[in-house]
Amino acid sequence: LTPIHWDSAGSRPLVCKYHGWSFDSEGKLRRIPFEKEVYRYTDLEKKKLCLKRFKVELVGRLIFVNVSDDPLPIEKQIVPDLLRQLREISGSFDSSYAKQVSRRKFNWKLVYENLRDGLHVPFVHPKTLSNLIEYDVSKIPVRIDWSMSLGALSHGGADAPIPNLPAEDWHSNVDRWPCGSFYHNWLIYPNLHLLTATCGNSFSIEYHEPVSPGETDVHLYFVTAKRKNPSWDPTEVLNGHFQGADVILSEDYGVLEKLQENLARASLAPALGAYEWWNFRIESWYLRAIGRARVEDYITQYLGWPLRVIAATLNYGKKHGWKPLFKKVLRFG
Ligand SMILES: [Fe+2]
């Protein structure tokens, strides 16, 4: 079980560094050094020696690998419109990117909760993100939510407005992805986050890899939009992005690490607010998926659910008016 590749990026033939076994691009055995002398496998034994196959999906220029033995079709995990958006934005990525990995002391699930919590921005990022985006608490959606499917756990598109993006010289070197003056966020359940905080001039891709119950490896990539001039070197710009991201992410991760320290001591059940419908949706789905929904969870979920729908319906009607609400209900029906 020695890994074939030891580096997380690059290009080299499929040759094991331990005993030099080599495989072709399909993972079939090509050659075993000293096979006749020391291994003496039968043909039948050799036929079974191939690399494990995984389901791979290309979505634009993103590659999704499903490591399950019984992989779900990607369309069941990510709805068609979101797949279309991922194809479109990844089509604007430049061929050069930069990547950093850092190990953080929190469970991976805390990141997805935090990314779907629009209310923390003015408290955790008062001098950073709050100064970039036009934050408006009344724009945080409190919606009617009946979704229970896996596809409904991922979401993406325009988020808050970026009214005054500082013009930078390097913007003229790239073919900006035309997305108006908005902060764009794509949250792909369970652990992928794409965004552009530069109105399509550059993108960040975060991927949160669980390491242990209290540790997560954060893989952070930056890529600019496609270069207009291949001789322009984006390295300095990408390094600047890492410095900026480090400030903002440290604000989030500082809170999450403190939260993680306290988790073992916590005895209170979470009291989710109406605006946390998205995290509630994920947690309900997740508990069922891992078979850990307890009787009291079913009671809170299934008895609490109608009350939540009524509360969210009243909220929606008050906020957006009753006519759009009826239209929405009819559309769902
Ligand atoms: Fe944050």
XYZ file of C-alpha atoms and ligand atoms in Angstrom:
334
model
C 0.000 0.000 0.000
C 2.890 2.378 -0.635
C 1.512 5.445 -2.440
C 2.468 5.657 -6.122
C 2.804 9.451 -5.953
C 4.264 11.139 -2.922
C 3.725 14.698 -4.114
C 0.285 16.303 -4.209
C 0.939 17.868 -7.634
C 3.108 17.231 -10.666
C 3.460 14.708 -13.449
C 5.482 11.495 -13.375
C 4.935 7.935 -14.611
C 3.004 5.465 -12.457
C 6.013 3.761 -10.882
C 6.119 2.637 -7.253
C 9.180 3.927 -5.399
C 9.355 0.883 -3.140
C 9.945 -2.043 -5.573
C 9.730 -0.284 -8.940
C 6.434 -1.834 -10.111
C 5.120 0.214 -13.044
C 1.586 0.673 -14.367
C 0.162 2.098 -17.598
C -2.076 5.167 -17.750
C -5.150 2.947 -17.194
C -3.629 1.510 -14.009
C -2.871 -1.908 -15.552
C 0.360 -3.605 -14.512
C 3.165 -2.869 -16.977
C 6.293 -4.398 -15.420
C 7.572 -5.866 -12.153
C 11.385 -5.752 -11.882
C 12.894 -9.202 -11.101
C 9.500 -10.782 -11.496
C 10.759 -14.096 -12.885
C 13.592 -14.286 -10.368
C 11.783 -13.605 -7.129
C 8.003 -13.170 -7.472
C 7.050 -16.015 -9.850
C 3.401 -14.904 -10.089
C 1.047 -16.973 -12.208
C -0.721 -15.192 -15.097
C -3.939 -15.248 -13.106
C -2.242 -13.608 -10.112
C -0.694 -10.959 -12.354
C -4.071 -10.119 -13.906
C -5.333 -9.104 -10.490
C -2.417 -6.724 -9.899
C -3.755 -3.376 -11.023
C -4.306 -0.017 -9.409
C -7.642 0.724 -7.766
C -10.021 2.624 -10.046
C -12.010 5.645 -8.915
C -14.874 7.459 -10.554
C -13.558 10.694 -12.061
C -15.719 13.532 -13.350
C -14.466 16.516 -15.302
C -16.511 19.625 -14.646
C -14.992 22.258 -16.891
C -11.412 22.364 -15.705
C -12.177 20.984 -12.238
C -11.622 17.290 -11.554
C -13.839 15.541 -9.027
C -12.731 12.117 -7.782
C -15.268 9.955 -5.978
C -13.446 7.418 -3.766
C -16.597 5.446 -2.913
C -16.888 1.823 -4.086
C -20.435 2.662 -5.076
C -20.148 6.225 -6.410
C -23.213 8.398 -6.800
C -23.585 10.197 -10.138
C -22.237 13.747 -9.782
C -25.623 15.144 -10.945
C -27.135 13.761 -7.724
C -24.586 15.675 -5.657
C -24.444 18.943 -7.580
C -27.525 20.247 -9.404
C -27.183 20.923 -13.178
C -27.257 24.720 -12.827
C -24.410 24.633 -10.323
C -22.410 22.269 -12.563
C -22.957 24.733 -15.405
C -21.628 27.588 -13.251
C -18.563 25.546 -12.220
C -17.853 24.763 -15.899
C -18.178 28.421 -16.766
C -15.974 29.880 -14.029
C -13.300 27.192 -14.276
C -13.160 27.987 -18.008
C -11.809 31.425 -16.995
C -9.026 30.035 -14.794
C -5.487 30.683 -15.903
C -3.133 27.725 -16.348
C -0.812 28.908 -13.519
C -1.985 28.577 -9.964
C -0.468 28.631 -6.483
C -1.330 26.323 -3.606
C -0.747 26.201 0.156
C -1.811 23.599 2.696
C -2.158 24.341 6.397
C -3.243 22.063 9.221
C -5.840 23.595 11.535
C -7.114 22.389 14.864
C -10.807 22.036 14.196
C -13.229 19.497 12.768
C -13.941 19.947 9.039
C -17.665 20.370 9.694
C -17.049 23.621 11.559
C -15.774 25.178 8.310
C -18.873 24.428 6.290
C -21.053 25.765 9.101
C -18.998 28.942 9.285
C -19.056 29.440 5.510
C -22.849 29.258 5.585
C -23.177 31.668 8.491
C -23.622 35.114 6.954
C -24.112 36.735 10.346
C -20.529 36.347 11.581
C -19.023 38.715 9.004
C -19.322 42.073 10.865
C -18.185 40.460 14.142
C -15.310 38.299 12.977
C -14.166 40.398 9.990
C -14.920 44.013 11.051
C -11.861 45.514 9.357
C -11.324 43.097 6.468
C -14.238 41.463 4.643
C -16.701 44.018 6.062
C -14.755 46.794 4.349
C -14.705 45.017 1.006
C -18.314 43.911 0.665
C -21.502 45.885 1.217
C -22.859 44.014 4.204
C -26.574 44.130 4.858
C -28.031 41.890 7.536
C -31.514 42.168 6.009
C -30.176 40.446 2.854
C -29.405 37.262 4.781
C -32.044 34.906 3.410
C -34.543 33.485 5.855
C -36.430 31.196 3.577
C -39.014 28.501 3.349
C -37.063 25.311 3.135
C -38.466 21.902 2.335
C -35.365 20.511 0.674
C -34.037 17.205 1.911
C -31.955 16.061 -1.068
C -28.197 15.847 -1.317
C -28.248 18.187 -4.334
C -29.871 20.891 -2.191
C -26.840 21.055 0.116
C -24.686 22.903 -2.432
C -25.261 26.369 -3.709
C -23.469 29.163 -5.546
C -23.553 32.519 -7.273
C -23.544 36.245 -6.599
C -23.403 37.125 -2.918
C -22.836 40.620 -1.469
C -22.059 43.656 -3.651
C -18.467 44.896 -3.857
C -19.143 48.589 -4.471
C -15.578 49.919 -4.619
C -13.136 47.262 -5.730
C -9.744 49.019 -5.747
C -8.422 49.122 -9.336
C -5.075 47.351 -9.525
C -2.536 47.397 -12.345
C -2.537 43.632 -12.743
C -6.258 43.579 -13.597
C -5.308 44.782 -17.083
C -3.249 41.603 -17.568
C -6.175 39.201 -17.254
C -9.437 38.487 -19.057
C -11.816 39.147 -16.201
C -14.733 36.742 -15.788
C -17.666 39.140 -16.287
C -19.684 38.906 -13.075
C -20.545 42.519 -12.194
C -19.495 44.085 -8.911
C -20.315 41.181 -6.658
C -18.595 38.864 -4.256
C -19.276 35.382 -5.641
C -19.338 32.248 -3.522
C -19.803 28.616 -4.518
C -20.283 26.232 -1.600
C -20.130 22.649 -2.734
C -21.132 20.187 -0.023
C -19.312 18.751 1.799
C -15.924 20.431 1.722
C -15.284 22.631 -1.301
C -15.492 26.411 -1.448
C -14.800 28.557 -4.501
C -14.995 32.315 -4.541
C -13.989 35.473 -6.301
C -13.446 38.509 -4.089
C -11.984 40.506 -6.997
C -15.064 40.575 -9.246
C -13.791 37.833 -11.541
C -10.142 38.958 -11.829
C -8.999 36.048 -9.660
C -10.449 33.083 -7.797
C -9.762 31.091 -4.681
C -10.491 27.410 -4.219
C -10.551 25.988 -0.701
C -10.815 22.328 -0.041
C -11.124 21.105 3.564
C -9.652 17.670 4.079
C -10.568 15.891 7.318
C -7.448 14.562 9.106
C -8.824 13.559 12.515
C -11.874 14.541 14.590
C -10.023 17.667 15.741
C -7.845 18.443 12.700
C -8.436 19.611 9.148
C -6.000 20.262 6.317
C -7.027 23.405 4.465
C -5.869 23.241 0.836
C -5.964 26.763 -0.531
C -5.451 27.528 -4.233
C -5.331 30.901 -5.946
C -5.619 31.415 -9.668
C -6.081 34.569 -11.709
C -8.451 34.791 -14.663
C -6.770 33.826 -17.956
C -3.724 35.907 -18.772
C -3.999 38.158 -21.806
C -0.253 38.109 -22.224
C 1.496 34.769 -21.609
C 4.721 36.573 -20.650
C 3.071 38.188 -17.605
C 4.024 36.269 -14.449
C 1.155 36.092 -11.890
C 3.374 34.812 -9.021
C 3.584 38.139 -7.191
C -0.186 38.697 -7.437
C -0.927 35.166 -6.205
C 1.478 35.612 -3.271
C -0.330 38.849 -2.396
C -3.624 36.925 -2.413
C -2.211 34.432 0.093
C -1.190 37.273 2.411
C -4.674 38.820 2.206
C -6.397 35.455 2.677
C -4.194 34.637 5.642
C -5.580 37.646 7.549
C -9.243 36.837 6.783
C -8.942 33.057 7.223
C -7.043 33.497 10.505
C -9.998 35.524 11.769
C -12.355 32.630 10.971
C -10.032 29.828 12.019
C -9.150 31.571 15.291
C -12.826 31.346 16.269
C -13.211 27.779 14.987
C -10.165 26.557 16.941
C -11.545 28.117 20.138
C -14.922 26.541 19.393
C -13.315 23.135 18.843
C -11.511 23.369 22.211
C -14.881 23.869 23.886
C -16.799 21.191 21.989
C -15.941 18.385 24.395
C -17.291 20.436 27.276
C -20.456 21.546 25.521
C -23.607 20.050 26.901
C -26.187 22.370 25.384
C -28.042 21.333 22.245
C -27.519 23.956 19.519
C -30.291 26.536 19.253
C -30.261 27.403 15.570
C -31.829 30.689 14.485
C -34.188 30.895 11.513
C -31.364 32.290 9.343
C -29.413 29.052 9.902
C -31.799 27.029 7.721
C -28.959 25.970 5.467
C -26.841 24.464 8.226
C -29.931 22.888 9.744
C -30.671 21.317 6.368
C -27.135 19.912 6.122
C -27.064 18.612 9.668
C -30.418 16.856 9.297
C -29.246 15.246 6.065
C -25.864 14.316 7.536
C -27.274 12.699 10.672
C -29.560 10.545 8.545
C -26.742 9.678 6.117
C -24.456 8.395 8.884
C -27.344 6.660 10.641
C -26.895 8.755 13.762
C -30.238 10.467 13.914
C -31.480 9.650 17.433
C -35.079 9.521 18.578
C -34.797 13.014 20.031
C -33.277 14.228 16.738
C -36.271 12.839 14.844
C -38.585 14.573 17.287
C -36.789 17.925 16.908
C -36.502 17.507 13.169
C -39.926 16.229 12.321
C -41.995 17.979 14.974
C -39.835 21.092 14.908
C -39.964 21.194 11.139
C -43.606 22.276 10.631
C -43.099 25.026 13.223
C -39.987 26.179 11.399
C -41.824 26.188 8.071
C -44.646 28.268 9.584
C -42.146 30.693 11.171
C -40.096 30.958 7.972
C -43.276 31.432 5.892
C -44.471 34.295 8.106
C -41.000 35.800 8.039
C -40.796 35.566 4.273
C -44.220 37.086 3.814
C -43.420 39.981 6.145
C -40.115 40.646 4.440
C -40.914 40.166 0.758
C -44.692 40.579 0.705
C -47.463 37.966 0.436
C -47.838 37.949 -3.360
C -44.294 36.674 -4.058
C -44.813 34.149 -1.281
C -47.928 32.681 -2.953
C -46.045 32.568 -6.260
C -43.226 30.693 -4.575
C -45.600 28.233 -2.933
C -47.373 27.593 -6.256
C -44.039 27.012 -7.968
C -43.042 24.444 -5.334
C -46.448 22.815 -5.572
Fe -15.629 34.298 7.850
